[in-house]
C-alpha cells in the first residue's frame, strides 16, 4: 500500500550554490556554545567562587590575571566567541520580530557596529594592557609590580 | 446641487431562518504538540536570557576596558558590582547564564543525537535539576561574599 503526499505548496526559496551562511551560523551557535560553557563557567568560578569572590575584584586582581598569557588567551577567546554568539542570536531575534525592512536594517546595523567596535576595543585592551602603569599608587597594583 | 443623501441603505437584518453563527473565544489550537508545552517555554526563556546576557556582555566589555584607563577608574566602577543590589543582580546573571548554557546543551543533544530527540522531555527535567544544583552551589557562597564585612 502506498501513501501519496501532496507536494508542499508553502513558498520557499530554492538555494542555488554559494556558501550557506545560515547553515554555518547554525553550526557556529552550537560549536561556540559548547566552548562558551567551559570558558564562561571557568571565568565565573575563578572570579566569583574562589577566595572572596566578587569582593576581591579590583585592578590588582585583573592585572594579575591579564599579565598571564593563559588568561589573556582565555579572555580573548571568551570575548570573540561570546560576542559573536550573542550578536548572531540578536540578529536571529531581529529577523523574527522586526518586520519593517528599514527598522530591521537599522537594528542589525547597530548590532554589527557594536560588535565590531567592542571586539577591537576588547582585544586591544587585553594585549596592550600594562599591569604596572607608571605613577600609579603601589597599593592599587599587583604585588609583582613592586617586587623588582 | 442635489441634496440626495447617500448611504441610506438599510442594513439587512439577520433573518430568523439563517441565524448568525455564534463565535466563542478560540481555544488553544488543536493538533499542536508545541504551544504551551514546556518546550515552548524553554524556547522563550532561551531568548529572554540570551538578550539579557548580550546586554550585560556589552557593559562588561566596557567596564573591563577601564583597566586601560587607570587603576582608580577601574576600581571605582568595579566597586559598584560589590554593593548588595548588584550582588543580587549577579545571582540573576548567573541564573540566566546557567539556564541558557544548560538549555543550549539540551538543544545540541536533541539536534545531533536521536536518543536526545526521543527523550527531550527527560532532558528538560535534567536541565532544571542541574540548574538548581548549580544555583545551590553558587548562591549561598556568593551572598556570603556580598553581605560579609
CSV table of C-alpha atoms in Angstrom, one decimal:
chain,number,residue,atom,x,y,z
A,1,UNK,CA,0.0,0.0,0.0
A,2,UNK,CA,1.3,3.4,-0.9
A,3,UNK,CA,0.5,6.7,0.7
A,4,UNK,CA,0.6,9.8,-1.6
A,5,UNK,CA,1.7,13.0,0.0
A,6,UNK,CA,0.9,16.3,-1.7
A,7,UNK,CA,3.7,18.5,-2.9
A,8,UNK,CA,4.2,21.2,-0.3
A,9,UNK,CA,2.9,24.5,-1.6
A,10,UNK,CA,4.3,26.8,1.0
A,11,UNK,CA,6.6,29.4,-0.6
A,12,UNK,CA,10.2,28.6,-0.1
A,13,UNK,CA,13.4,29.8,-1.5
A,14,UNK,CA,15.5,27.4,-3.6
A,15,UNK,CA,19.2,27.8,-3.0
A,16,UNK,CA,21.5,27.8,-6.0
A,17,UNK,CA,25.1,27.3,-4.9
A,18,UNK,CA,27.2,29.7,-2.9
A,19,UNK,CA,28.0,29.5,0.8
A,20,UNK,CA,25.1,28.6,3.0
A,21,UNK,CA,25.7,31.3,5.7
A,22,UNK,CA,22.6,30.4,7.7
A,23,UNK,CA,23.8,26.8,8.0
A,24,UNK,CA,27.3,27.9,9.1
A,25,UNK,CA,25.6,30.4,11.6
A,26,UNK,CA,23.6,27.5,12.9
A,27,UNK,CA,26.7,25.3,13.3
A,28,UNK,CA,28.6,28.3,14.9
A,29,UNK,CA,26.0,28.7,17.6
A,30,UNK,CA,26.4,25.1,18.6
A,31,UNK,CA,30.2,24.8,18.4
A,32,UNK,CA,30.8,28.2,20.2
A,33,UNK,CA,28.1,27.3,22.7
A,34,UNK,CA,29.9,24.2,23.9
A,35,UNK,CA,33.2,26.1,24.1
A,36,UNK,CA,31.5,29.0,26.0
A,37,UNK,CA,30.1,26.7,28.6
A,38,UNK,CA,33.7,25.8,29.5
A,39,UNK,CA,35.0,29.3,29.1
A,40,UNK,CA,32.3,31.1,31.0
A,41,UNK,CA,31.9,28.7,33.9
A,42,UNK,CA,35.7,28.8,34.2
A,43,UNK,CA,35.6,32.6,34.2
A,44,UNK,CA,32.8,32.7,36.8
A,45,UNK,CA,34.4,30.1,39.0
A,46,UNK,CA,37.8,31.9,39.2
A,47,UNK,CA,36.2,35.4,39.6
A,48,UNK,CA,33.2,34.8,41.8
A,49,UNK,CA,33.8,31.5,43.7
A,50,UNK,CA,37.5,31.3,44.6
A,51,UNK,CA,38.6,33.3,47.7
A,52,UNK,CA,36.4,36.3,48.4
A,53,UNK,CA,34.6,36.2,45.1
A,54,UNK,CA,33.2,39.5,43.8
A,55,UNK,CA,34.7,41.3,46.8
A,56,UNK,CA,38.2,40.5,45.6
A,57,UNK,CA,37.8,42.0,42.2
A,58,UNK,CA,39.9,45.1,41.6
A,59,UNK,CA,42.7,46.4,39.3
A,60,UNK,CA,45.3,44.3,41.1
A,61,UNK,CA,43.3,41.1,40.6
A,62,UNK,CA,42.7,41.8,36.9
A,63,UNK,CA,46.3,42.9,36.5
A,64,UNK,CA,47.5,39.7,37.9
A,65,UNK,CA,45.2,37.7,35.6
A,66,UNK,CA,45.9,39.6,32.4
A,67,UNK,CA,49.7,39.5,32.8
A,68,UNK,CA,49.4,35.7,32.4
A,69,UNK,CA,49.3,34.6,28.7
A,70,UNK,CA,46.9,31.7,29.7
A,71,UNK,CA,44.2,34.1,31.0
A,72,UNK,CA,45.0,36.6,28.1
A,73,UNK,CA,44.1,34.0,25.6
A,74,UNK,CA,41.2,32.6,27.7
A,75,UNK,CA,39.7,36.1,27.8
A,76,UNK,CA,40.3,36.8,24.1
A,77,UNK,CA,38.6,33.5,23.1
A,78,UNK,CA,35.8,34.3,25.5
A,79,UNK,CA,35.4,37.8,24.1
A,80,UNK,CA,35.3,36.7,20.4
A,81,UNK,CA,33.2,33.6,20.8
A,82,UNK,CA,30.7,35.2,23.2
A,83,UNK,CA,30.2,38.5,21.4
A,84,UNK,CA,29.7,36.9,18.0
A,85,UNK,CA,27.4,34.2,19.5
A,86,UNK,CA,25.4,36.9,21.2
A,87,UNK,CA,25.3,39.2,18.1
A,88,UNK,CA,24.2,36.3,15.9
A,89,UNK,CA,21.4,35.5,18.4
A,90,UNK,CA,20.3,39.1,18.4
A,91,UNK,CA,20.3,39.0,14.6
A,92,UNK,CA,18.0,36.0,14.6
A,93,UNK,CA,15.6,37.7,17.0
A,94,UNK,CA,15.7,40.9,15.0
A,95,UNK,CA,14.8,38.9,11.8
A,96,UNK,CA,11.9,37.2,13.7
A,97,UNK,CA,10.3,40.4,15.1
A,98,UNK,CA,11.4,43.5,13.1
A,99,UNK,CA,9.2,43.0,10.1
A,100,UNK,CA,9.8,46.5,8.7
A,101,UNK,CA,12.7,46.4,6.3
A,102,UNK,CA,14.2,49.7,7.4
A,103,UNK,CA,13.9,49.0,11.1
A,104,UNK,CA,15.3,45.6,10.6
A,105,UNK,CA,18.3,47.0,8.7
A,106,UNK,CA,18.9,49.7,11.3
A,107,UNK,CA,18.8,47.2,14.2
A,108,UNK,CA,21.1,44.8,12.5
A,109,UNK,CA,23.5,47.6,11.6
A,110,UNK,CA,23.6,48.7,15.2
A,111,UNK,CA,24.3,45.1,16.4
A,112,UNK,CA,27.1,44.8,13.8
A,113,UNK,CA,28.6,48.1,14.7
A,114,UNK,CA,28.6,47.5,18.4
A,115,UNK,CA,30.1,44.0,17.8
A,116,UNK,CA,33.0,45.3,15.7
A,117,UNK,CA,33.8,48.2,18.0
A,118,UNK,CA,33.8,46.0,21.1
A,119,UNK,CA,35.8,43.2,19.5
A,120,UNK,CA,38.5,45.7,18.6
A,121,UNK,CA,38.4,47.5,21.9
A,122,UNK,CA,38.4,44.4,24.0
A,123,UNK,CA,41.3,42.8,22.0
A,124,UNK,CA,43.4,45.9,22.2
A,125,UNK,CA,42.7,46.2,26.0
A,126,UNK,CA,43.8,42.6,26.6
A,127,UNK,CA,47.0,42.9,24.6
A,128,UNK,CA,48.1,46.5,25.3
A,129,UNK,CA,47.3,46.4,29.0
A,130,UNK,CA,50.0,47.5,31.4
A,131,UNK,CA,49.5,45.9,34.9
A,132,UNK,CA,52.1,48.3,36.4
A,133,UNK,CA,51.3,51.7,35.0
A,134,UNK,CA,53.9,54.4,35.8
A,135,UNK,CA,52.9,56.8,38.5
A,136,UNK,CA,50.0,54.7,40.0
A,137,UNK,CA,49.8,54.2,43.7
A,138,UNK,CA,51.6,50.9,44.6
A,139,UNK,CA,48.7,49.7,46.9
A,140,UNK,CA,46.4,49.6,43.8
A,141,UNK,CA,48.7,47.4,41.8
A,142,UNK,CA,49.5,43.7,41.7
A,143,UNK,CA,52.2,42.8,44.2
A,144,UNK,CA,54.7,41.8,41.5
A,145,UNK,CA,54.9,45.5,40.3
A,146,UNK,CA,56.9,46.5,43.4
A,147,UNK,CA,58.9,43.2,43.6
A,148,UNK,CA,61.6,44.3,41.1
B,1,UNK,CA,-26.7,70.6,-6.1
B,2,UNK,CA,-29.0,67.8,-5.5
B,3,UNK,CA,-29.2,67.1,-1.8
B,4,UNK,CA,-29.6,63.5,-2.2
B,5,UNK,CA,-28.3,61.6,0.8
B,6,UNK,CA,-26.2,58.6,0.3
B,7,UNK,CA,-25.7,55.7,2.4
B,8,UNK,CA,-29.3,55.2,3.2
B,9,UNK,CA,-29.1,51.5,2.6
B,10,UNK,CA,-30.9,49.6,5.3
B,11,UNK,CA,-28.6,47.0,6.8
B,12,UNK,CA,-30.0,43.7,6.2
B,13,UNK,CA,-31.4,42.3,9.4
B,14,UNK,CA,-30.4,38.8,10.3
B,15,UNK,CA,-33.1,36.5,9.2
B,16,UNK,CA,-34.6,34.1,11.6
B,17,UNK,CA,-34.2,31.4,9.1
B,18,UNK,CA,-30.4,31.8,9.0
B,19,UNK,CA,-29.3,32.8,12.5
B,20,UNK,CA,-25.8,34.3,12.8
B,21,UNK,CA,-23.3,31.7,13.9
B,22,UNK,CA,-22.2,32.2,17.5
B,23,UNK,CA,-18.4,32.6,18.0
B,24,UNK,CA,-16.7,31.6,21.1
B,25,UNK,CA,-13.2,32.6,22.2
B,26,UNK,CA,-10.8,30.4,20.4
B,27,UNK,CA,-9.2,27.7,22.5
B,28,UNK,CA,-5.6,26.6,22.0
B,29,UNK,CA,-5.4,25.2,18.5
B,30,UNK,CA,-6.0,21.5,18.4
B,31,UNK,CA,-3.3,19.3,16.9
B,32,UNK,CA,-0.3,21.2,18.2
B,33,UNK,CA,2.2,19.4,20.4
B,34,UNK,CA,4.2,22.6,20.9
B,35,UNK,CA,2.1,25.5,22.1
B,36,UNK,CA,2.0,25.7,25.9
B,37,UNK,CA,4.4,22.8,26.2
B,38,UNK,CA,7.4,23.1,28.4
B,39,UNK,CA,9.4,23.0,25.1
B,40,UNK,CA,7.9,26.3,24.1
B,41,UNK,CA,8.7,27.9,27.5
B,42,UNK,CA,12.3,26.8,27.4
B,43,UNK,CA,12.5,28.4,23.9
B,44,UNK,CA,11.0,31.7,25.4
B,45,UNK,CA,13.4,31.6,28.3
B,46,UNK,CA,16.3,30.9,26.0
B,47,UNK,CA,15.5,34.1,24.1
B,48,UNK,CA,15.0,36.2,27.2
B,49,UNK,CA,18.1,35.0,28.9
B,50,UNK,CA,20.1,35.4,25.7
B,51,UNK,CA,19.1,39.0,25.2
B,52,UNK,CA,19.8,39.8,28.9
B,53,UNK,CA,23.2,38.2,28.7
B,54,UNK,CA,24.0,40.0,25.5
B,55,UNK,CA,23.4,43.4,27.0
B,56,UNK,CA,25.4,42.5,30.1
B,57,UNK,CA,28.2,41.5,27.9
B,58,UNK,CA,28.3,44.9,26.1
B,59,UNK,CA,28.5,46.6,29.5
B,60,UNK,CA,31.0,44.1,30.9
B,61,UNK,CA,33.5,44.6,28.0
B,62,UNK,CA,33.3,48.4,28.5
B,63,UNK,CA,33.8,48.2,32.3
B,64,UNK,CA,36.7,45.9,31.9
B,65,UNK,CA,38.2,48.2,29.3
B,66,UNK,CA,38.7,50.7,32.1
B,67,UNK,CA,41.8,48.8,33.2
B,68,UNK,CA,43.4,50.6,30.3
B,69,UNK,CA,42.4,54.0,31.7
B,70,UNK,CA,43.7,53.8,35.3
B,71,UNK,CA,43.6,51.6,38.4
B,72,UNK,CA,41.4,54.3,40.1
B,73,UNK,CA,38.8,54.4,37.2
B,74,UNK,CA,38.5,50.6,37.1
B,75,UNK,CA,38.3,50.2,40.9
B,76,UNK,CA,35.6,52.9,41.1
B,77,UNK,CA,33.4,51.2,38.6
B,78,UNK,CA,34.0,47.6,39.7
B,79,UNK,CA,33.2,48.8,43.2
B,80,UNK,CA,29.6,49.2,42.2
B,81,UNK,CA,29.5,45.5,41.4
B,82,UNK,CA,30.1,44.8,45.1
B,83,UNK,CA,27.0,46.5,46.6
B,84,UNK,CA,24.2,44.3,47.8
B,85,UNK,CA,21.7,45.2,45.0
B,86,UNK,CA,24.3,44.4,42.3
B,87,UNK,CA,25.1,41.3,44.3
B,88,UNK,CA,21.5,40.1,43.8
B,89,UNK,CA,21.9,41.2,40.1
B,90,UNK,CA,24.9,38.8,39.9
B,91,UNK,CA,22.7,36.0,41.2
B,92,UNK,CA,20.2,36.7,38.4
B,93,UNK,CA,23.0,36.9,35.9
B,94,UNK,CA,24.5,33.5,36.9
B,95,UNK,CA,21.0,32.0,37.0
B,96,UNK,CA,20.4,33.3,33.4
B,97,UNK,CA,23.7,32.1,32.1
B,98,UNK,CA,23.2,28.7,33.8
B,99,UNK,CA,19.8,28.2,32.2
B,100,UNK,CA,21.0,29.4,28.8
B,101,UNK,CA,24.0,27.1,28.9
B,102,UNK,CA,22.2,24.0,30.1
B,103,UNK,CA,19.3,24.6,27.8
B,104,UNK,CA,21.7,25.2,24.9
B,105,UNK,CA,23.4,21.8,25.6
B,106,UNK,CA,20.0,20.2,25.6
B,107,UNK,CA,19.3,21.7,22.2
B,108,UNK,CA,22.6,20.3,20.9
B,109,UNK,CA,21.8,16.9,22.2
B,110,UNK,CA,18.4,17.0,20.6
B,111,UNK,CA,19.8,18.2,17.3
B,112,UNK,CA,22.7,15.8,16.9
B,113,UNK,CA,21.6,12.7,18.8
B,114,UNK,CA,18.5,10.6,18.1
B,115,UNK,CA,18.4,9.5,21.8
B,116,UNK,CA,18.2,13.2,22.8
B,117,UNK,CA,15.2,13.8,20.4
B,118,UNK,CA,13.4,10.8,21.8
B,119,UNK,CA,14.0,11.7,25.4
B,120,UNK,CA,13.7,15.5,25.1
B,121,UNK,CA,11.2,15.7,28.0
B,122,UNK,CA,13.6,13.8,30.3
B,123,UNK,CA,16.4,16.2,29.2
B,124,UNK,CA,14.2,19.1,30.2
B,125,UNK,CA,14.0,17.8,33.7
B,126,UNK,CA,17.7,17.1,33.8
B,127,UNK,CA,18.3,20.8,32.8
B,128,UNK,CA,16.1,22.0,35.6
B,129,UNK,CA,17.8,19.7,38.2
B,130,UNK,CA,21.3,20.7,37.1
B,131,UNK,CA,20.3,24.3,37.1
B,132,UNK,CA,19.1,24.0,40.7
B,133,UNK,CA,22.3,22.2,41.7
B,134,UNK,CA,24.3,25.0,40.1
B,135,UNK,CA,22.5,27.7,42.0
B,136,UNK,CA,22.7,25.8,45.3
B,137,UNK,CA,26.4,25.7,44.8
B,138,UNK,CA,26.7,29.3,43.8
B,139,UNK,CA,24.1,31.5,45.5
B,140,UNK,CA,24.9,30.9,49.3
B,141,UNK,CA,28.7,31.3,48.7
B,142,UNK,CA,28.2,34.4,46.6
B,143,UNK,CA,25.7,36.0,49.0
B,144,UNK,CA,28.1,35.4,51.9
B,145,UNK,CA,30.8,37.2,49.9
B,146,UNK,CA,28.4,40.1,49.1
B,147,UNK,CA,27.0,40.6,52.6
B,148,UNK,CA,30.1,40.0,54.7
B,149,UNK,CA,32.4,42.7,56.0
